[in-house]
N, CA, C and O atoms as a GROMACS GRO file, in nm:
protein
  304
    1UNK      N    1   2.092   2.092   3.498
    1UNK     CA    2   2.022   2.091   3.372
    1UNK      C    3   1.929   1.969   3.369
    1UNK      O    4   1.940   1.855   3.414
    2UNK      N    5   1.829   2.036   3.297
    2UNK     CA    6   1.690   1.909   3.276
    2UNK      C    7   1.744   1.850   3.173
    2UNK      O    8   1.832   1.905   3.108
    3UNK      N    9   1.688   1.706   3.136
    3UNK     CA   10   1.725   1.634   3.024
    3UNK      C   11   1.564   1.520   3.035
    3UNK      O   12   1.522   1.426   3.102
    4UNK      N   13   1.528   1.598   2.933
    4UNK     CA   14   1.370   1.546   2.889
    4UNK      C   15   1.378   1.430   2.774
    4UNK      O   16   1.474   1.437   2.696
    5UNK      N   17   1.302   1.343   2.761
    5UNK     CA   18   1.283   1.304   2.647
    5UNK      C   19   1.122   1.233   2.636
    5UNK      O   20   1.034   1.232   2.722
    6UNK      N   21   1.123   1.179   2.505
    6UNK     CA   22   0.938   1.103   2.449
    6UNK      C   23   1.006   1.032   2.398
    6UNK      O   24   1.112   1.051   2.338
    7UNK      N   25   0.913   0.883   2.433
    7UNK     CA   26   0.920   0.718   2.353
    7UNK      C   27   0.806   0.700   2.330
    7UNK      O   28   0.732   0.668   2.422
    8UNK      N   29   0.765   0.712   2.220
    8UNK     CA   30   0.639   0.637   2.182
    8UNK      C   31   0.653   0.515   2.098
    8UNK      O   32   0.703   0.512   1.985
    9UNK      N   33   0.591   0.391   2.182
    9UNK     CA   34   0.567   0.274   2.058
    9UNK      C   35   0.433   0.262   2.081
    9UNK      O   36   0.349   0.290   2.166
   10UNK      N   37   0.451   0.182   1.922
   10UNK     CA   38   0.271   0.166   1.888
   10UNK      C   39   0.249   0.028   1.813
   10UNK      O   40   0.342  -0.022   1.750
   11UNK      N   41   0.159  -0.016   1.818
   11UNK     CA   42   0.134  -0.138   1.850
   11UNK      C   43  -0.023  -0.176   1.699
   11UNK      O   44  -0.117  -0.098   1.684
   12UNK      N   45  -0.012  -0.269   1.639
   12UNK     CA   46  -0.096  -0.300   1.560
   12UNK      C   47  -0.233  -0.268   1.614
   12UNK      O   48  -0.318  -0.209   1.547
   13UNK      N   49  -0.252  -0.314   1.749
   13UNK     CA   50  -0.347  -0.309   1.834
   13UNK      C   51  -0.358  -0.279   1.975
   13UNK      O   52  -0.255  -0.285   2.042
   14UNK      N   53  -0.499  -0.240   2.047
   14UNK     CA   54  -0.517  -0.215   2.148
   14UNK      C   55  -0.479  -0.338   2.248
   14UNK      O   56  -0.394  -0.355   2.334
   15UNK      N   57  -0.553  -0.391   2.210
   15UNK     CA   58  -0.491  -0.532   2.298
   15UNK      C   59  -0.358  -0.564   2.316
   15UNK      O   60  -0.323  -0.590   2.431
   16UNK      N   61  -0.253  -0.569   2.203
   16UNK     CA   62  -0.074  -0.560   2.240
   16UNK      C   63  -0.047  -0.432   2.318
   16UNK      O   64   0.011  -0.445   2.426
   17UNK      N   65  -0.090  -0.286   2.269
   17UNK     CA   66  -0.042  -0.212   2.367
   17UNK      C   67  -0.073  -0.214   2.519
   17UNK      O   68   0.007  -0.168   2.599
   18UNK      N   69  -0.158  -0.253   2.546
   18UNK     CA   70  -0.226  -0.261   2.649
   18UNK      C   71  -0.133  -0.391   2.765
   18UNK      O   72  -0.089  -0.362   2.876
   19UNK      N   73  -0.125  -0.515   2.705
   19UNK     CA   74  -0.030  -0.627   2.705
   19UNK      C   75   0.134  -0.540   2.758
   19UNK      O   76   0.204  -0.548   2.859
   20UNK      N   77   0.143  -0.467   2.641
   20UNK     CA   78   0.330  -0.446   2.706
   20UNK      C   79   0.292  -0.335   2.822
   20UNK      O   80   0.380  -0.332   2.909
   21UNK      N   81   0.168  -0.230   2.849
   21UNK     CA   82   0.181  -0.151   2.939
   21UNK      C   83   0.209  -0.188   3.042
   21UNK      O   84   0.304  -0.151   3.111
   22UNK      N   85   0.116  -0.279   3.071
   22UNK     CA   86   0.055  -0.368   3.184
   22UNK      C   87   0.204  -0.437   3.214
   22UNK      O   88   0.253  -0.421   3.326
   23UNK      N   89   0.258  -0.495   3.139
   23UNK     CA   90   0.380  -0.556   3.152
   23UNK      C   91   0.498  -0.459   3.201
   23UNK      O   92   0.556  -0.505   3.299
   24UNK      N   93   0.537  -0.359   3.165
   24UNK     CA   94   0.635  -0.279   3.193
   24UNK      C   95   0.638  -0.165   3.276
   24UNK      O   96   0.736  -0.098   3.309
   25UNK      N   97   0.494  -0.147   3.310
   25UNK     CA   98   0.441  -0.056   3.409
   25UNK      C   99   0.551  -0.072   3.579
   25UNK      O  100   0.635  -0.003   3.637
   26UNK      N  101   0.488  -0.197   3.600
   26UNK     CA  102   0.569  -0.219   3.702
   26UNK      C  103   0.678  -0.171   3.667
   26UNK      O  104   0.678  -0.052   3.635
   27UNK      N  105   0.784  -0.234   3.664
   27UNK     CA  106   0.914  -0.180   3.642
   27UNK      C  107   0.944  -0.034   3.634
   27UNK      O  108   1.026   0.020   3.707
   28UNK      N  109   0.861   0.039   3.523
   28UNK     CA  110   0.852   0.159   3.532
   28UNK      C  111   0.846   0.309   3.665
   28UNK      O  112   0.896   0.421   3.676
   29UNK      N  113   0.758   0.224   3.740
   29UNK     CA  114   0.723   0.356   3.820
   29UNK      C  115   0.838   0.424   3.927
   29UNK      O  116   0.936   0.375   3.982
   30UNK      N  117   0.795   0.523   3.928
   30UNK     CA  118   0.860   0.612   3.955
   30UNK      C  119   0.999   0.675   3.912
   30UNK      O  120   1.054   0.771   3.966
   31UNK      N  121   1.051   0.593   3.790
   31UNK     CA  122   1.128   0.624   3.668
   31UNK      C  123   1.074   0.706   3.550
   31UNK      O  124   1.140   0.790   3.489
   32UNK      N  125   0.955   0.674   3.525
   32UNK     CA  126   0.911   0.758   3.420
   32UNK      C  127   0.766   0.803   3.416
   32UNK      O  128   0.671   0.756   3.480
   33UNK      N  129   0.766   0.900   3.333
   33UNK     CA  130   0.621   0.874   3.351
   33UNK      C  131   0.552   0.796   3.213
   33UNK      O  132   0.646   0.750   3.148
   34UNK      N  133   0.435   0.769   3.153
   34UNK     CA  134   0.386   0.644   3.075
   34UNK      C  135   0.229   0.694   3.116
   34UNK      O  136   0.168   0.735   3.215
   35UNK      N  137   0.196   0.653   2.921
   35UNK     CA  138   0.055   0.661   2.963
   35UNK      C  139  -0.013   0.605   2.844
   35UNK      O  140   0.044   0.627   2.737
   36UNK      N  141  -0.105   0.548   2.840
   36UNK     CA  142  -0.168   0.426   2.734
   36UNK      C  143  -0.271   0.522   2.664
   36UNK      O  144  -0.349   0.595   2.725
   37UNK      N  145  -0.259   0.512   2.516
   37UNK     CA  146  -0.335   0.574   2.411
   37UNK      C  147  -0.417   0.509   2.342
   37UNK      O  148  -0.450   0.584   2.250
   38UNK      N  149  -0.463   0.425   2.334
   38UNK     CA  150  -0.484   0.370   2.230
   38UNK      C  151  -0.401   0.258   2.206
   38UNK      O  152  -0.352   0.183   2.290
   39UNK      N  153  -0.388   0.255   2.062
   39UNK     CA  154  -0.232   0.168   2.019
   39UNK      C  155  -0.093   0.238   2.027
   39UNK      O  156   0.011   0.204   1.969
   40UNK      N  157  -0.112   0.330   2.103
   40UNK     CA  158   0.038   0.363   2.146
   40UNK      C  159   0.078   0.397   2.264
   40UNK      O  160   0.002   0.483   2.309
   41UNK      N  161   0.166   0.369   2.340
   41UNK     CA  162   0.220   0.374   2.486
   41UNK      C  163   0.316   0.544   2.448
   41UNK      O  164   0.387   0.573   2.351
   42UNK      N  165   0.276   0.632   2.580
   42UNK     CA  166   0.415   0.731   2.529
   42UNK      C  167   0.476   0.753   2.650
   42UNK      O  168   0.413   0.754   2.756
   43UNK      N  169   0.606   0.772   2.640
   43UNK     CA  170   0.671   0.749   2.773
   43UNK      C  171   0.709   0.881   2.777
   43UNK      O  172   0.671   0.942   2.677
   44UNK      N  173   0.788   0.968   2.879
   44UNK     CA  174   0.807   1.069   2.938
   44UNK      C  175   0.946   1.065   3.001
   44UNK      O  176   0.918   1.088   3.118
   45UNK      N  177   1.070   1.051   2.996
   45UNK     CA  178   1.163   1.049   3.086
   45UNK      C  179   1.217   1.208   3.083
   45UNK      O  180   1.214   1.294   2.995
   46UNK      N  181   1.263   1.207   3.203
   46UNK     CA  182   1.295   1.313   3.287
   46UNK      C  183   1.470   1.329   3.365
   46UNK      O  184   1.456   1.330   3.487
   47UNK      N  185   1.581   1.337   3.335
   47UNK     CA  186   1.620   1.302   3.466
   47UNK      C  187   1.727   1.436   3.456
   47UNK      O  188   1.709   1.526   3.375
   48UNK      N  189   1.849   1.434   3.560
   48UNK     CA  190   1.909   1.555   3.556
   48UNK      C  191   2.052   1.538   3.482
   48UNK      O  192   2.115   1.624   3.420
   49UNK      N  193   2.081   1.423   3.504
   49UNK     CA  194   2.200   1.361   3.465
   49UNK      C  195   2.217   1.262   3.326
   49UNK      O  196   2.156   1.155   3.324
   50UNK      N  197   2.286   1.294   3.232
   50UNK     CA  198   2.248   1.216   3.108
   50UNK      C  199   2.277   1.091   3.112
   50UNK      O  200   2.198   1.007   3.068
   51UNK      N  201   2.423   1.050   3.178
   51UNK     CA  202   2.368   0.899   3.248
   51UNK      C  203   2.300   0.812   3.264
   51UNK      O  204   2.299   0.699   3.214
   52UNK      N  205   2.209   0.880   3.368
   52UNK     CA  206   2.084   0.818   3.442
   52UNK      C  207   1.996   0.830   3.290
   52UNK      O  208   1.943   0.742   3.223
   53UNK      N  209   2.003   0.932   3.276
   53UNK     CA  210   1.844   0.952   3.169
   53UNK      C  211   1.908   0.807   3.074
   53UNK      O  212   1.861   0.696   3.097
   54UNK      N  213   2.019   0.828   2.971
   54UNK     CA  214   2.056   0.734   2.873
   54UNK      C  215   2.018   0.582   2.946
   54UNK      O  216   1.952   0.518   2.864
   55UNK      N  217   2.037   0.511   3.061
   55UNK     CA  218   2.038   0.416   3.122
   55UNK      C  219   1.911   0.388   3.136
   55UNK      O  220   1.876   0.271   3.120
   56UNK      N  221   1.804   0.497   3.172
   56UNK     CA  222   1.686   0.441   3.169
   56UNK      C  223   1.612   0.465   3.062
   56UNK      O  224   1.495   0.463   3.100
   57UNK      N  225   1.617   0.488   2.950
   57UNK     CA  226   1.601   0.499   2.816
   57UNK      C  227   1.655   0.366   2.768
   57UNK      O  228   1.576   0.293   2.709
   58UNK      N  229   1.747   0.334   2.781
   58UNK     CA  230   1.853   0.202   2.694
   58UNK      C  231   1.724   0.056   2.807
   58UNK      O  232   1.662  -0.032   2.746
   59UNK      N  233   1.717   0.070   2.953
   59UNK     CA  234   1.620   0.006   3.009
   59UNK      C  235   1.453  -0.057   2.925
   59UNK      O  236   1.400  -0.164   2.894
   60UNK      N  237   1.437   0.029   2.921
   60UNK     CA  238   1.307   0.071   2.866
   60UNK      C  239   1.286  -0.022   2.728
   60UNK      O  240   1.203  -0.105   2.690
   61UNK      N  241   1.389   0.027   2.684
   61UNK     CA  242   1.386  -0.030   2.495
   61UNK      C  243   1.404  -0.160   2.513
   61UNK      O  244   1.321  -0.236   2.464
   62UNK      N  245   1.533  -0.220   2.598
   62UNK     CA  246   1.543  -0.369   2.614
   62UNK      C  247   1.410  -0.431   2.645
   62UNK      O  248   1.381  -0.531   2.580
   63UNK      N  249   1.343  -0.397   2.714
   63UNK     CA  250   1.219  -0.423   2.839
   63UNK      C  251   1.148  -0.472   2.734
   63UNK      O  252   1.111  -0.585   2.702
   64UNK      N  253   1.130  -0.312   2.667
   64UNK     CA  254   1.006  -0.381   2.570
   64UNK      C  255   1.053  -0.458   2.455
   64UNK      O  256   0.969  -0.535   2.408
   65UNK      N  257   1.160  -0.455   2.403
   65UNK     CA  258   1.224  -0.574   2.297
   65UNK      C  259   1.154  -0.714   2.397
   65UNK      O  260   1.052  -0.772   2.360
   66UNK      N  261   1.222  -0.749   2.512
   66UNK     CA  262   1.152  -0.871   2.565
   66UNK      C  263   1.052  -0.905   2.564
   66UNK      O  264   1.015  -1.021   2.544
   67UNK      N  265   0.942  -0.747   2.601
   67UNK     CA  266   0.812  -0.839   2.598
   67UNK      C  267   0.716  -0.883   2.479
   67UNK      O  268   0.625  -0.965   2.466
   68UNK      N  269   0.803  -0.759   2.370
   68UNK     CA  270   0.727  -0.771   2.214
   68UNK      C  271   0.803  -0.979   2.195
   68UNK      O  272   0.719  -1.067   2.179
   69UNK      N  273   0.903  -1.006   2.199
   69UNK     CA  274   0.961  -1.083   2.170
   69UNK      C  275   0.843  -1.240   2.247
   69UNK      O  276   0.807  -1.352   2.211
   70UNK      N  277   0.832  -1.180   2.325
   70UNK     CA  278   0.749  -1.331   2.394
   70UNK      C  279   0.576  -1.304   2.360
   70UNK      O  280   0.488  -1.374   2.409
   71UNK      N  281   0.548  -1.179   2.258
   71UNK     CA  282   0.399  -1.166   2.267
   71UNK      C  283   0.428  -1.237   2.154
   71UNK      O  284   0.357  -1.338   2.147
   72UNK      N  285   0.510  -1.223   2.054
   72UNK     CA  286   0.515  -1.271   1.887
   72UNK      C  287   0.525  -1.418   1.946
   72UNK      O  288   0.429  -1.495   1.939
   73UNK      N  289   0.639  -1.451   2.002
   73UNK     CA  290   0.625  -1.635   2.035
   73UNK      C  291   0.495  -1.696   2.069
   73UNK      O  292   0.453  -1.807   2.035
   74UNK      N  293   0.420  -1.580   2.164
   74UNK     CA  294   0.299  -1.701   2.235
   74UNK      C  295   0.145  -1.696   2.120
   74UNK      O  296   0.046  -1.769   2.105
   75UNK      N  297   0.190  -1.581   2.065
   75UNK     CA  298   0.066  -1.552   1.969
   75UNK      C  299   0.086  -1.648   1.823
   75UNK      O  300  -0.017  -1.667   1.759
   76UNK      N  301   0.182  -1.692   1.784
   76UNK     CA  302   0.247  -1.769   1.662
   76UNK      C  303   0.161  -1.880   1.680
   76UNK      O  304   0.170  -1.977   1.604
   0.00000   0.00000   0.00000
C-alpha cells in the first residue's frame, strides 16, 4: 500500500520561503518531493510503509521548526 501525503508551509514572504527551501532542500532529496511557489513550499511525501512515511514527515517539521527558529533570531 501507497501512503501519500502534502505539507505546505507558507511564509510572509518570498524571500523566507525561498531561505527555508534552499535550506532544507538538501536534506530533502530523494525523500520527498518539494517545490517552491511563491510564499509557499509544498512538499509531496510518498512512502510504502507508515513508519518510514510518519518519520519523514515528523523529519521535515523539526527541520523546518529549526530553520524558521534561526531566520526569526538573525532577522530580530
Amino acid at each position: 500500500m501507497k501512503i501519500n501525503g502534502e505539507i505546505v508551509f507558507t511564509y510572509n514572504d518570498e524571500e523566507n520561503a525561498r531561505l527555508v527551501f534552499d535550506s532544507l532542500e538538501v536534506d530533502n532529496e530523494n525523500y520527498l518531493e518539494s517545490n517552491l511557489n511563491g510564499k509557499s513550499i509544498n512538499y509531496n511525501v510518498t512512502n510504502d510503509k507508515l513508519g518510514s512515511f510518519l518519520a519523514t514527515v515528523d523529519d521535515l517539521i523539526s527541520s523546518e521548526i529549526v530553520v524558521e527558529k534561526i531566520l526569526n533570531k538573525t532577522k530580530s
